[in-house]
Coordinates of C-alpha atoms in Angstrom, one line a residue:
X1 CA 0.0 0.0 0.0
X2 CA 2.7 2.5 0.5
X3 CA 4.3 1.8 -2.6
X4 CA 1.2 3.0 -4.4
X5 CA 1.3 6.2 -2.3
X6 CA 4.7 6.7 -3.7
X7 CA 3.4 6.5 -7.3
X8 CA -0.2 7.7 -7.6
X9 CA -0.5 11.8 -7.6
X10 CA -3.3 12.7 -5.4
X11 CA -5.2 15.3 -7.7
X12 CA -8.6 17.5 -7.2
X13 CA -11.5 17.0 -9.1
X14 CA -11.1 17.4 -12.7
X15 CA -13.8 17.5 -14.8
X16 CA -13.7 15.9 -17.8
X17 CA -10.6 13.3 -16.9
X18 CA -12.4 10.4 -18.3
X19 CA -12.9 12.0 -21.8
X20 CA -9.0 13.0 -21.9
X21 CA -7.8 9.5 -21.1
X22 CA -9.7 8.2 -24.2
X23 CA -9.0 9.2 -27.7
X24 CA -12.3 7.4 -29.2
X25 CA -14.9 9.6 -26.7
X26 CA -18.2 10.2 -29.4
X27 CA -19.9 13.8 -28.9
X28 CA -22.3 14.9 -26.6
X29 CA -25.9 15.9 -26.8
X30 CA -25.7 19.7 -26.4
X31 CA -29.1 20.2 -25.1
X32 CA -29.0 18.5 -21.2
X33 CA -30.9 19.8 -18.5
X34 CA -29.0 20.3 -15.2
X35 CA -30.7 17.7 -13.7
X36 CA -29.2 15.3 -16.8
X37 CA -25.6 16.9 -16.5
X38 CA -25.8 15.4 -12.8
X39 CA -27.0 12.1 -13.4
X40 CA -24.7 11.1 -16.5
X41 CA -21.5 12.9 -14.2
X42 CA -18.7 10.6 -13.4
X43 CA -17.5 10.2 -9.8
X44 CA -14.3 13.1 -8.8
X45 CA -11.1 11.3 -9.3
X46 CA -8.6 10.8 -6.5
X47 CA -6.0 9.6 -7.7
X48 CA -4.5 9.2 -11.2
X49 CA -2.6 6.1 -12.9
X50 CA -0.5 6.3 -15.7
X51 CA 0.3 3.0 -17.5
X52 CA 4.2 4.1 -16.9
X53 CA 3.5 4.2 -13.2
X54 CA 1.6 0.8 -13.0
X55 CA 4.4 -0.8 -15.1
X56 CA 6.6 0.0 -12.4
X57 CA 4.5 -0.5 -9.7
X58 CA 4.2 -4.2 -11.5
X59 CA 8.2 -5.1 -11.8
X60 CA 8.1 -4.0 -8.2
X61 CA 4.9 -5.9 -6.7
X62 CA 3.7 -8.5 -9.0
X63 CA 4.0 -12.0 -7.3
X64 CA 4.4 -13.7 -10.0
X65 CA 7.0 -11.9 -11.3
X66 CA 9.0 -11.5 -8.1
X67 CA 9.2 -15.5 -8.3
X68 CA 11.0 -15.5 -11.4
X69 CA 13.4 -12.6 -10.3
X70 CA 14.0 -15.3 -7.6
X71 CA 15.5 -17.6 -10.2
X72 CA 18.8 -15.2 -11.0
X73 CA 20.4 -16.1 -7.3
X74 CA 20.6 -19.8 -7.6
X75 CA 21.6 -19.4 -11.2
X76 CA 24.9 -17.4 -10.5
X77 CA 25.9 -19.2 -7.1
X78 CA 25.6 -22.2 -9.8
X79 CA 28.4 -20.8 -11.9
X80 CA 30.3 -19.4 -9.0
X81 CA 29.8 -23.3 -7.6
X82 CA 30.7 -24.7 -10.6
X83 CA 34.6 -22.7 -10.8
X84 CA 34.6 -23.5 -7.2
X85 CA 34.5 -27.5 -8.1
X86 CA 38.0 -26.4 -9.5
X87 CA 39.8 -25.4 -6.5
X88 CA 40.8 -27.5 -3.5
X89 CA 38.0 -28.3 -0.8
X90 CA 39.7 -27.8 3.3
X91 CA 38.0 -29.8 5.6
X92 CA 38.8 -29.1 9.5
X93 CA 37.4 -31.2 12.0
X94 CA 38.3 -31.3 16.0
X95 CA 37.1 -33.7 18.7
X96 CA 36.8 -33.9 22.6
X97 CA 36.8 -37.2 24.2
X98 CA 36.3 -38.3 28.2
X99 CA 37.0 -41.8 29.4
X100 CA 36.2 -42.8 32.7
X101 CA 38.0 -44.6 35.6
X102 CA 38.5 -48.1 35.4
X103 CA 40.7 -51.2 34.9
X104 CA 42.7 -52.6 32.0
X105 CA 42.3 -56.5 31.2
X106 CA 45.7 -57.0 30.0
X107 CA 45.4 -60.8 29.5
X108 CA 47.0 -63.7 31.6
X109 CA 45.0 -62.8 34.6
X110 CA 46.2 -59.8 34.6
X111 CA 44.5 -56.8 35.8
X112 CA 45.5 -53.1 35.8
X113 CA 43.5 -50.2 37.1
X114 CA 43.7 -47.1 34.8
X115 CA 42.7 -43.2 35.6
X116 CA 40.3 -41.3 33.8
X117 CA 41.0 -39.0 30.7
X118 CA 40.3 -36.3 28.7
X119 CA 41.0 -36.1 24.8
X120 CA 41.1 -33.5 22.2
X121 CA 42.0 -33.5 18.6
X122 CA 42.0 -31.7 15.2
X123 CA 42.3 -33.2 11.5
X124 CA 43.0 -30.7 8.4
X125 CA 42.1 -32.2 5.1
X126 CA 43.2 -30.1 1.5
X127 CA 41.1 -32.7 -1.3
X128 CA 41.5 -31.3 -4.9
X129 CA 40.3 -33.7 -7.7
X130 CA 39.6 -33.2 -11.4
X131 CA 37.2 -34.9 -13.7
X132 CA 36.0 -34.2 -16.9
X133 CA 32.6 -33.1 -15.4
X134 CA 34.3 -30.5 -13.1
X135 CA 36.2 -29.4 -16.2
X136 CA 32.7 -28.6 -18.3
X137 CA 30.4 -27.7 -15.1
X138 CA 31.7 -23.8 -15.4
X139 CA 30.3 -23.4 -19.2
X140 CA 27.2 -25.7 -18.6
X141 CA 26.2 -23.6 -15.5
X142 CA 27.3 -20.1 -17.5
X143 CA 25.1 -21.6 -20.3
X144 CA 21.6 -22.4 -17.4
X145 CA 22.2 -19.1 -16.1
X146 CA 22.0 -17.0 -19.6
X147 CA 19.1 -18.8 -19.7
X148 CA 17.4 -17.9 -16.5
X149 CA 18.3 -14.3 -17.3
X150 CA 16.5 -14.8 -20.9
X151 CA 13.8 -16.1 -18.6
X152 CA 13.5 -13.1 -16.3
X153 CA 13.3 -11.0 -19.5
X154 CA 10.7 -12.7 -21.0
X155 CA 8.9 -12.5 -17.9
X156 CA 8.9 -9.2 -17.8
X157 CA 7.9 -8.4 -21.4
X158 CA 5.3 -11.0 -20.0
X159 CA 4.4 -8.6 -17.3
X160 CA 4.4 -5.7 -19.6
X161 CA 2.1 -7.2 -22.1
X162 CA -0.3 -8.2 -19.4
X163 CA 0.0 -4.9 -17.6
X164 CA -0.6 -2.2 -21.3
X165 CA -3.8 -5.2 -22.0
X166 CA -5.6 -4.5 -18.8
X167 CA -4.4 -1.2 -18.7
X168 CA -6.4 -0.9 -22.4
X169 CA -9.7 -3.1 -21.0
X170 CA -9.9 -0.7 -18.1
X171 CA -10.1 2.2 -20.7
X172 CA -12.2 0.7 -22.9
X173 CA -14.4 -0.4 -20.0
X174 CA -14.4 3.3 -18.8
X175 CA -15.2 4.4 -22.2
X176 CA -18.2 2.1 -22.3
X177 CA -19.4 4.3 -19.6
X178 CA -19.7 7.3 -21.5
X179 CA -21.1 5.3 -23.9
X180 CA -23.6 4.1 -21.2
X181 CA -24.3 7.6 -20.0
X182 CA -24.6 9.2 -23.2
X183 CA -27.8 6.3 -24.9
X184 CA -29.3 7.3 -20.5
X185 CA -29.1 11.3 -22.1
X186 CA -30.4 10.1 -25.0
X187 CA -33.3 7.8 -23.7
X188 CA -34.3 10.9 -21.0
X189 CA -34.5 12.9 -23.8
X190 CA -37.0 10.5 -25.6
X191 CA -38.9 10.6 -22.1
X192 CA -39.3 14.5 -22.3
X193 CA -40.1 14.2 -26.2
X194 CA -42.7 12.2 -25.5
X195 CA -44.2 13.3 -22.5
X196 CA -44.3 16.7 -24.0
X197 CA -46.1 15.2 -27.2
X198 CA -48.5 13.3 -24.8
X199 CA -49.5 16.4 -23.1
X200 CA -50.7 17.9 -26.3
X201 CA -52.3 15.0 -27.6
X202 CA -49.6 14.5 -30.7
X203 CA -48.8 10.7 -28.8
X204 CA -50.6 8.5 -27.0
X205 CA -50.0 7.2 -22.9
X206 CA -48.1 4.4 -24.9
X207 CA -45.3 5.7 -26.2
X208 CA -44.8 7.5 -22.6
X209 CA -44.8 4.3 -21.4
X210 CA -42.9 2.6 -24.0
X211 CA -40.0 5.6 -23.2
X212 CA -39.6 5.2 -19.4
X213 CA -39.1 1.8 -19.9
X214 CA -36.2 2.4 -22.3
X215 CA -35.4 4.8 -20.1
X216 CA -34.9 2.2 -17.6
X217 CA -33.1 0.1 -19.3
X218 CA -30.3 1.9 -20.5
X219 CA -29.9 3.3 -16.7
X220 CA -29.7 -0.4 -15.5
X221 CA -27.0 -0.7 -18.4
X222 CA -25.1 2.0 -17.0
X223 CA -24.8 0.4 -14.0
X224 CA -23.7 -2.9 -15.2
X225 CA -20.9 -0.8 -17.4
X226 CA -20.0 1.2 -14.1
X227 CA -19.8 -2.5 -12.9
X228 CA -17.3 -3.8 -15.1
X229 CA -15.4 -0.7 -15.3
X230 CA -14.4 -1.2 -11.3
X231 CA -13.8 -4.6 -11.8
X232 CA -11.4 -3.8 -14.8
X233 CA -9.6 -1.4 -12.2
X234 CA -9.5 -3.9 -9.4
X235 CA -8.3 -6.7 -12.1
X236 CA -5.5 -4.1 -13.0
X237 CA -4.4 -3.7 -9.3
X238 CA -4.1 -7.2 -8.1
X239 CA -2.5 -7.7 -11.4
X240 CA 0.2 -4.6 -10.5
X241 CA 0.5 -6.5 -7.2
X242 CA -1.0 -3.7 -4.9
X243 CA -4.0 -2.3 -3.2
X244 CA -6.2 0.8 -4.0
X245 CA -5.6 3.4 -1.6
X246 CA -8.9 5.1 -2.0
X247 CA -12.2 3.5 -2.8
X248 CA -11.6 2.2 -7.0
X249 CA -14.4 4.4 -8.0
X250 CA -11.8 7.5 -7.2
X251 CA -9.3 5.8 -9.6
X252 CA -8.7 7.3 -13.0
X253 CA -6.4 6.1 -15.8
X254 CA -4.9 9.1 -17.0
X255 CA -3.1 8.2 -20.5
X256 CA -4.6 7.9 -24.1
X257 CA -3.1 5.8 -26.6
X258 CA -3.8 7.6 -30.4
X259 CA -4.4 5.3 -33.8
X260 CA -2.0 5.6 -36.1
X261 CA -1.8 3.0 -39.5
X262 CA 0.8 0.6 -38.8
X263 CA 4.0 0.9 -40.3
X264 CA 5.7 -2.3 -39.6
X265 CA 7.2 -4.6 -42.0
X266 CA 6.7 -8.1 -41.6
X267 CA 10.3 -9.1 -42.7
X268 CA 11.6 -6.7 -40.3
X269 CA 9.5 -7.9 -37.4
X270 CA 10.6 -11.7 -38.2
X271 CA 14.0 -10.6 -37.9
X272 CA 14.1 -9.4 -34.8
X273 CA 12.2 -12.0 -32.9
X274 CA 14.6 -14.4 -33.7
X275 CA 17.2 -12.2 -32.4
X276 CA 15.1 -10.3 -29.7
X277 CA 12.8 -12.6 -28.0
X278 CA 13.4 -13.9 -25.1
X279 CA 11.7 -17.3 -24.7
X280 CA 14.1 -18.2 -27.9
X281 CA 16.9 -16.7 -26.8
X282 CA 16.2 -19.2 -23.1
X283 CA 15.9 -22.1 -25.3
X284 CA 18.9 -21.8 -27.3
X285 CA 21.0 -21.1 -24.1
X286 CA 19.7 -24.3 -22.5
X287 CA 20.5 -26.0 -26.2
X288 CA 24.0 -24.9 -25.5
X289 CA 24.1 -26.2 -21.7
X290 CA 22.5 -29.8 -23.2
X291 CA 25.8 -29.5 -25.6
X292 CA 27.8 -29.1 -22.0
X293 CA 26.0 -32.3 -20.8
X294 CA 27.6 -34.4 -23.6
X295 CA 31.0 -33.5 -23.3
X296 CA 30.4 -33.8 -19.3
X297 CA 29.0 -37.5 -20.2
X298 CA 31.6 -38.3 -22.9
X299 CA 34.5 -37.4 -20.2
X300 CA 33.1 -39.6 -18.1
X301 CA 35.7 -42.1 -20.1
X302 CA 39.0 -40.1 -19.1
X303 CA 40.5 -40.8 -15.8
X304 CA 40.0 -38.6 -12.6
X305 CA 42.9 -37.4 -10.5
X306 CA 42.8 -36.9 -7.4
X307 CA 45.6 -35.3 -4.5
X308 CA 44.9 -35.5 -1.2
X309 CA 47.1 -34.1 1.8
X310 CA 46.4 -34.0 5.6
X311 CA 47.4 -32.7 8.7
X312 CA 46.4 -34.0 12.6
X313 CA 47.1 -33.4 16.3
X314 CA 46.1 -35.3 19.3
X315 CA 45.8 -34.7 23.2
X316 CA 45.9 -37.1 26.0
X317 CA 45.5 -35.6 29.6
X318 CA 44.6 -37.9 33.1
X319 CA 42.2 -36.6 35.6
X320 CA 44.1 -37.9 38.2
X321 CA 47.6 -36.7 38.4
X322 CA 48.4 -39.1 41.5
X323 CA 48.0 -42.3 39.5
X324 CA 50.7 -41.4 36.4
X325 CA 53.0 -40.2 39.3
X326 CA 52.9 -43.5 41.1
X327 CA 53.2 -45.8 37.7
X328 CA 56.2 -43.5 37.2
X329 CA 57.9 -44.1 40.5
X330 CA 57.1 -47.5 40.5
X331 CA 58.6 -48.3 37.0
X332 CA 61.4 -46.0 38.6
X333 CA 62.2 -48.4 41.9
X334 CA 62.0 -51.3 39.4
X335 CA 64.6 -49.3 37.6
X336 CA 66.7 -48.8 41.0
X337 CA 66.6 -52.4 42.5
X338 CA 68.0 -53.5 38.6
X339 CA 70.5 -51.3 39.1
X340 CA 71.4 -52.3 42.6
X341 CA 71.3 -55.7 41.7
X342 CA 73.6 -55.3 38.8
X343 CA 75.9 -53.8 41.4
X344 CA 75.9 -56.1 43.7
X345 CA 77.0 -58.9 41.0
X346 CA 79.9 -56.8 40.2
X347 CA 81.4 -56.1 43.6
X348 CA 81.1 -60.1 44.0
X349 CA 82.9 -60.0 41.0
X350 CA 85.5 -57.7 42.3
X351 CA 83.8 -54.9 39.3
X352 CA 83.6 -51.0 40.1
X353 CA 79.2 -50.6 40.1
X354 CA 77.5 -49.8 37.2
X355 CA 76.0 -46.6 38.3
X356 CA 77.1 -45.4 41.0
X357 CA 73.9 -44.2 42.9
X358 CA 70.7 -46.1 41.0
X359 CA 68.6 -43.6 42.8
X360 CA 69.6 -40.3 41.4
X361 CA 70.0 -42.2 37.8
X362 CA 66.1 -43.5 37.5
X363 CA 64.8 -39.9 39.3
X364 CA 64.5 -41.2 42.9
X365 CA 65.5 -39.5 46.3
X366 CA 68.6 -41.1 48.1
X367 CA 66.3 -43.1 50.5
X368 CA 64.6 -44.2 46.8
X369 CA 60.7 -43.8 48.3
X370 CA 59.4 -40.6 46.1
X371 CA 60.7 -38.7 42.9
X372 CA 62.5 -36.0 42.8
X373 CA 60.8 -32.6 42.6
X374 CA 61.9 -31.7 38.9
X375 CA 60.6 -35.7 37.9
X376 CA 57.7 -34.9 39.6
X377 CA 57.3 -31.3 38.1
X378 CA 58.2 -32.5 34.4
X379 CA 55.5 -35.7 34.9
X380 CA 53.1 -33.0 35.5
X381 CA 53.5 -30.6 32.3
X382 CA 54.0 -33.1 30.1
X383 CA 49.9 -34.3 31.4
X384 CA 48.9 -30.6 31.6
X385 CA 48.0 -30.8 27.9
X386 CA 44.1 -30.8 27.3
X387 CA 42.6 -29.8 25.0
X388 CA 44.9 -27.7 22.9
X389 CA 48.8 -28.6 23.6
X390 CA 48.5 -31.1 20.7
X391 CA 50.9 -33.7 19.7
X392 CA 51.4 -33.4 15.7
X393 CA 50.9 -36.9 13.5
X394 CA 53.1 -36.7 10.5
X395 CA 52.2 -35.0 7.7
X396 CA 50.4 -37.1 5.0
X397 CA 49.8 -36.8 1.1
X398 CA 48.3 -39.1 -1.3
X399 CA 48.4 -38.8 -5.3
X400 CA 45.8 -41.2 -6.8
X401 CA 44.4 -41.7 -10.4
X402 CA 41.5 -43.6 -11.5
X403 CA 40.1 -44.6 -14.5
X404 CA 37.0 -47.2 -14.4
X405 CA 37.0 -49.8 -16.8
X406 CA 33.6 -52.0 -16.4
X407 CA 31.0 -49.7 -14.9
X408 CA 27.7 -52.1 -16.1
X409 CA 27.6 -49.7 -19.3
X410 CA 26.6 -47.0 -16.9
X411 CA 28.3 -44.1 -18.8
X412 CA 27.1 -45.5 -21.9
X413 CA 23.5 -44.6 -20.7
X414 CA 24.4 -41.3 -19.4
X415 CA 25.9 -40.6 -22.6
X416 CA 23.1 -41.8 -24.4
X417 CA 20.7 -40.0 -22.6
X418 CA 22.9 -36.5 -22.5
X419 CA 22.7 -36.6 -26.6
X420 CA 18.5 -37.5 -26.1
X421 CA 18.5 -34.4 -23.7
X422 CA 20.5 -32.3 -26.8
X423 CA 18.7 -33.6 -29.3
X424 CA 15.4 -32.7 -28.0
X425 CA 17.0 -29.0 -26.7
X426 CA 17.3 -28.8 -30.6
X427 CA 13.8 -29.4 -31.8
X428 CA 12.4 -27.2 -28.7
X429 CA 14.8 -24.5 -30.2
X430 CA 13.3 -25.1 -33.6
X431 CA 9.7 -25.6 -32.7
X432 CA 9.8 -22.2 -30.6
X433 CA 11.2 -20.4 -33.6
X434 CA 7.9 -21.8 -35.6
X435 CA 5.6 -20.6 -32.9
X436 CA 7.4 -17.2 -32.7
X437 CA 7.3 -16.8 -36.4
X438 CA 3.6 -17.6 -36.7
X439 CA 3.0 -15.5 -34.0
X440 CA 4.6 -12.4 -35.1
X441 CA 2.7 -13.4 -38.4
X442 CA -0.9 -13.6 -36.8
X443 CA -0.8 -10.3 -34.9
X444 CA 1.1 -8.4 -37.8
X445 CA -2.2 -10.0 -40.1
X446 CA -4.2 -9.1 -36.6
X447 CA -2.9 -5.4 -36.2
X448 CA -3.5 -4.6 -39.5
X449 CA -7.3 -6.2 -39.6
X450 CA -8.1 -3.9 -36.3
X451 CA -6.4 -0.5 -38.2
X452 CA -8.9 -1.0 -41.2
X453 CA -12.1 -2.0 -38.9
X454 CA -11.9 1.4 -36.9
X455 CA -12.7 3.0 -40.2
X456 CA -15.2 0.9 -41.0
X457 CA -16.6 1.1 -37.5
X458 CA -16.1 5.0 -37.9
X459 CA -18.4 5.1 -40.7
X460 CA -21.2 2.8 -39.0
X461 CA -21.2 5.0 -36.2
X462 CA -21.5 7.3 -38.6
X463 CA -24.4 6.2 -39.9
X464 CA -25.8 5.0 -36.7
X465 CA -25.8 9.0 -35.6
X466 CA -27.3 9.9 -38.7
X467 CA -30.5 7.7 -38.6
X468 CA -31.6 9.0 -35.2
X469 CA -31.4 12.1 -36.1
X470 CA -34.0 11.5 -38.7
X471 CA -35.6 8.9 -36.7
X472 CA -35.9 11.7 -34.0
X473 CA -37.2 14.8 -36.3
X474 CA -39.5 12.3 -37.9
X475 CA -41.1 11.6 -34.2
X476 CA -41.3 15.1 -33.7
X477 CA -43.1 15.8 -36.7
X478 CA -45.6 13.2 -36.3
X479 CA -44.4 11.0 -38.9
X480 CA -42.6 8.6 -37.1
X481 CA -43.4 6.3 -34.6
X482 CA -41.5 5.6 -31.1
X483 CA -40.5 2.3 -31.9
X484 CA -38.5 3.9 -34.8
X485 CA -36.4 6.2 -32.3
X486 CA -36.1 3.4 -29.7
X487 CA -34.0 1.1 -32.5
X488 CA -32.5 3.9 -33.9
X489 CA -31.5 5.0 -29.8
X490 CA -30.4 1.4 -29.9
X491 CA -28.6 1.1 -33.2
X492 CA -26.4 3.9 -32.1
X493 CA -25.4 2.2 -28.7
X494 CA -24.6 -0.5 -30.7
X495 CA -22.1 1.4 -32.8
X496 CA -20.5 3.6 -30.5
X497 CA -19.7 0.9 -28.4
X498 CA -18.1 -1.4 -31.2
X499 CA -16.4 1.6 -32.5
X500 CA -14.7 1.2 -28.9
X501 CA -14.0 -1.8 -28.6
X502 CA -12.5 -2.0 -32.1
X503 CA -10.4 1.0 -31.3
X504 CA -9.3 -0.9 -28.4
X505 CA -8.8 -4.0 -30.0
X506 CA -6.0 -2.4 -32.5
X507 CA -4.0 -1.1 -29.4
X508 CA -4.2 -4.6 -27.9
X509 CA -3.2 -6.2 -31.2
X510 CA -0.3 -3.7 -31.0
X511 CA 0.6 -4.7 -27.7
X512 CA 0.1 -8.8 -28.6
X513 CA 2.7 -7.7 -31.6
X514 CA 5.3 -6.7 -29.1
X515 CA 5.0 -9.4 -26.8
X516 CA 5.3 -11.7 -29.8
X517 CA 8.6 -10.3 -31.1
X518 CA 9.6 -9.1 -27.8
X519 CA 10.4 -5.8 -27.8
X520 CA 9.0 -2.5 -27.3
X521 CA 7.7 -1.2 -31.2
X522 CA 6.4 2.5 -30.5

C-alpha cells in the first residue's frame, strides 16, 4: 500500500478526466438539463494512474513476477559453484573425548586399574580432484544461467504485455461508460419528447410508457458498465500487485493511446524476434548447456585425479595426576633395584658398580621412596596438555588416479541419454522459432485487420448518428413512430460501443505484436 502512495498523484477534481484518457470519446448531446448533467457525471477522481506508473508499480509488486526474479540467485551461485569445483576443498574437524576410571584386562589374569582421561584432537584435510565433469560444469552452468536471465526477460515483457492489455480493457471499460451515459441522455431525452407530445395530444400514454421503460433500461445498463469498469480497475491492481488506496471508484487512468496506420514490416519484425525474443533466446542457451551435458558424459571415459594431503594433532590428559605419578615411581624403583642388583653382581665380582647411585640415575631421592621434585614437576607438564597442547601426527599426502574400466555400461547410458536431452533442446529450439514466427505473423495479419475496422466502425457509427437524427425529427413531426427512435437510440449504442471496442482491440493487437517479437515497437 505505501508503494502505491509513492506513485499515484493525489489530484482535485477534474472534470472531464475520463474524456481525456480516451482518444475514441463520441460527442455529446448539447441540449442537457441540469438535472441530466448530474446524473450522466462521473464520480471526482482521487488519484490518477498512468500505465508508466503501473508498469513499475508491477516489476516491483507482482508476485508472479517476483518468483521468477528469484531464479537469478541460484543461477549465478551455480556458476560461481561450478569454478569452485575447481579449487581445493579444506575440511577441519576437531574432537573432545572423556574416558572414565576403570581397569585394564591385560590378558593372563592380569588386571591393571587405569585413571580417567580427557582427549582432544583436530584433522585438516586439503582434497583437490579433477574430472572431466568439473572441467565442463563452469560453461554448462554459465550456459543455465544466460538462460534464466533470458527467462526473467521474457517475464517481464510478459508482465508488460499483461500490464498495457488490462491497462487498455480498463479504458475501454471506462469508455463504455460514456457510452452508457450518453444512450441514459439520450433515452431521458426520448422521455421529455414524449411526455411533451402526450401532453398535447400528438402521442398517446403508450409511447410514454414505452419511453420510461427504455429509459430504464439503458440506466440499469449503465450500471452494469459502471460495474465492469471497477472490476477492470480492481483486475488491473491485483494484477500490478498492490492495493487501491482510496475506494476504486476515485481511480482514473490518465493516458490515451492515439491510432496511427501501422507501419511495420513483416520481414523486419521476423527478424528481430529471432534475435530479440526472449523465450528463444532461453531455449537456445539451455540447447547450449544440453551440448555441456555431452561433453560432461563423454569425459566420463578419461581418468580422474585426485591429491589429497592431511594434517592431525592429538591430546591425552589424566584426571588424576596421582595415578601417572605412582606408575612412574614405580617403573622408577623397578629401575633402582636392577641397578642395585647389577651392582651387587659386580662387587662379588671384584667390578667398580655400574651406576654409581641407581637412585639419582632413574629420578628417585637417596632413601629411593618418592621422585624427585623436577621428575615430579616435568610428569606433571608433560599431562597438563588438554585440549589444545597437541601432539602433531606426521604429515600425510596421497596422489591417486583412476580410471574405471567396467561400470555395467553406466556411462554409456548417461551418454546416451545427455545426446537425447540435446537432441530434444534442438527441436524445442526449432519448434519455438515456428511458434514465434507464426505469431509475429498472426498479430502483424491481426494489427492490420483492427487499423482498417476502426474505419469501418467510424463510418457505421457514422451512420448509426445519422439515422436518429432523422428517426428523432420524424417523431417530432408526427411521422414517425416511437418504436423507430427506440431502434435507432439502440442502433447507435450498438455502434458507438463497437467503435470502442475496435479502437481498443487495435492497441491490444499492437501490444500482442510486441509481446510476440519481444520488444517495445512504438
Amino acid at each position: 500500500m505505501n508503494r502505491w502512495f509513492g506513485l499515484l498523484a493525489f489530484v482535485g477534481v477534474v472534470p472531464g478526466v475520463a474524456f481525456a484518457q480516451d482518444t475514441t470519446r463520441t460527442s455529446q448531446d448539447t441540449t442537457r438539463t441540469s438535472q441530466d448533467t448530474t446524473q450522466a457525471s462521473r464520480p471526482a477522481p482521487a488519484v490518477t494512474l498512468s500505465l508508466a506508473e503501473a508498469l513499475k508499480q508491477a516489476q516491483a509488486n507482482s508476485p508472479t513476477y517476483r518468483q521468477t526474479l528469484n531464479d537469478a540467485g541460484p543461477a549465478k551461485w551455480g556458476v560461481r559453484n561450478a569454478y569452485g569445483s575447481l579449487l581445493p576443498s579444506v575440511n577441519v574437524s576437531s574432537d573432545l573425548g572423556y574416558v572414565g576410571t576403570g581397569q585394564t584386562n591385560l590378558g593372563g589374569g592380569l588386571i591393571q586399574p587405569t585413571s580417567a582421561l580427557m582427549t582432544s584432537g583436530y584433522d585438516l584435510t586439503l582434497l583437490w580432484q579433477v574430472d572431466g565433469r568439473r572441467l565442463s560444469a563452469p560453461g554448462q552452468q554459465k550456459a543455465l544461467r544466460h538462460a534464466t536471465d533470458e527467462d526473467i526477460s521474457g517475464a517481464g515483457i510478459a508482465l508488460k504485455a499483461e500490464i498495457t492489455t488490462q491497462y487498455l480493457n480498463t479504458l475501454q471499460a471506462s469508455a463504455q461508460v460514456d457510452v452508457a451515459r450518453q444512450q441514459v441522455i439520450r433515452n431521458q431525452d426520448f422521455l421529455r419528447l414524449a411526455k411533451a407530445r402526450y401532453q398535447v395530444g400528438q402521442a398517446t400514454l403508450l409511447d410514454v410508457r414505452q419511453a420510461e421503460v427504455i429509459k430504464g433500461q439503458s440506466d440499469v445498463a449503465l450500471l452494469r458498465a459502471v460495474q465492469a469498469d471497477n472490476e477492470a480497475k480492481l483486475d488491473l491492481l491485483r494484477r500490478m500487485g498492490v492495493e487501491s488506496p482510496v475506494p476504486v471508484e476515485q481511480v482514473a487512468l490518465s493516458d490515451s493511446f492515439p491510432v496511427t496506420e501501422p507501419a511495420f514490416q513483416l520481414d523486419t519484425l521476423l527478424s528481430l524476434a529471432e534475435q530479440q525474443n526472449p523465450g528463444l533466446r532461453s531455449l537456445r542457451a539451455r540447447q547450449s548447456a544440453a551440448s555441456w551435458g555431452v561433453r560432461a558424459a563423454k569425459s566420463d571415459f578419461l581418468p580422474t585425479l585426485s591429491v589429497q594431503a592431511g594434517w592431525s594433532g592429538f591430546t591425552q590428559q589424566f584426571t588424576d595426576e596421582n595415578f601417572l605419578l605412582n606408575q612412574t615411581l614405580g617403573g622408577a624403583q623397578q629401575q633402582a633395584a636392577d641397578c642395585q642388583f647389577k651392582n651387587s653382581v659386580n662387587s662379588a665380582l671384584g667390578l667398580g658398580p655400574v651406576v654409581s647411585n641407581c637412585f639419582s640415575s632413574v629420578g628417585l631421592n637417596d632413601a629411593g621412596t618418592a621422585l624427585l621434585d623436577p621428575v615430579s614437576q616435568q610428569i606433571r607438564n608433560s599431562n597438563d596438555v588438554f585440549p589444545f597442547h597437541y601432539t602433531g601426527q606426521p604429515f600425510q599426502a596421497n596422489l591417486r588416479i583412476s580410471l574405471p574400466i567396467f561400470t555395467g555400461f553406466g556411462r554409456s547410458l548417461q551418454l546416451s541419454q545427455a545426446r537425447a536431452q540435446e537432441e530434444d533442446a534442438d527441436e524445442n529450439v526449432r519448434a519455438r522459432r515456428l511458434q514465434v514466427r507464426s505469431d509475429v505473423h498472426a498479430r502483424m495479419l491481426g494489427l492490420e485487420t483492427s487499423y482498417k475496422a476502426i474505419a469501418v466502425q467510424a463510418a457505421n457509427r457514422e451512420a448509426a448518428r445519422d439515422q436518429l437524427h432523422l428517426a428523432q425529427e420524424r417523431y417530432r413531426l408526427g411521422a414517425g413512430t416511437s418504436l423507430e427512435v427506440s431502434d435507432a437510440q439502440n442502433a447507435v449504442q450498438r455502434a458507438e460501443g463497437d467503435y470502442v471496442n475496435t479502437v481498443y482491440d487495435y492497441h491490444k493487437a499492437v501490444a500482442a505484436l510486441e509481446a510476440a517479437v519481444g520488444r517495445p515497437l512504438r
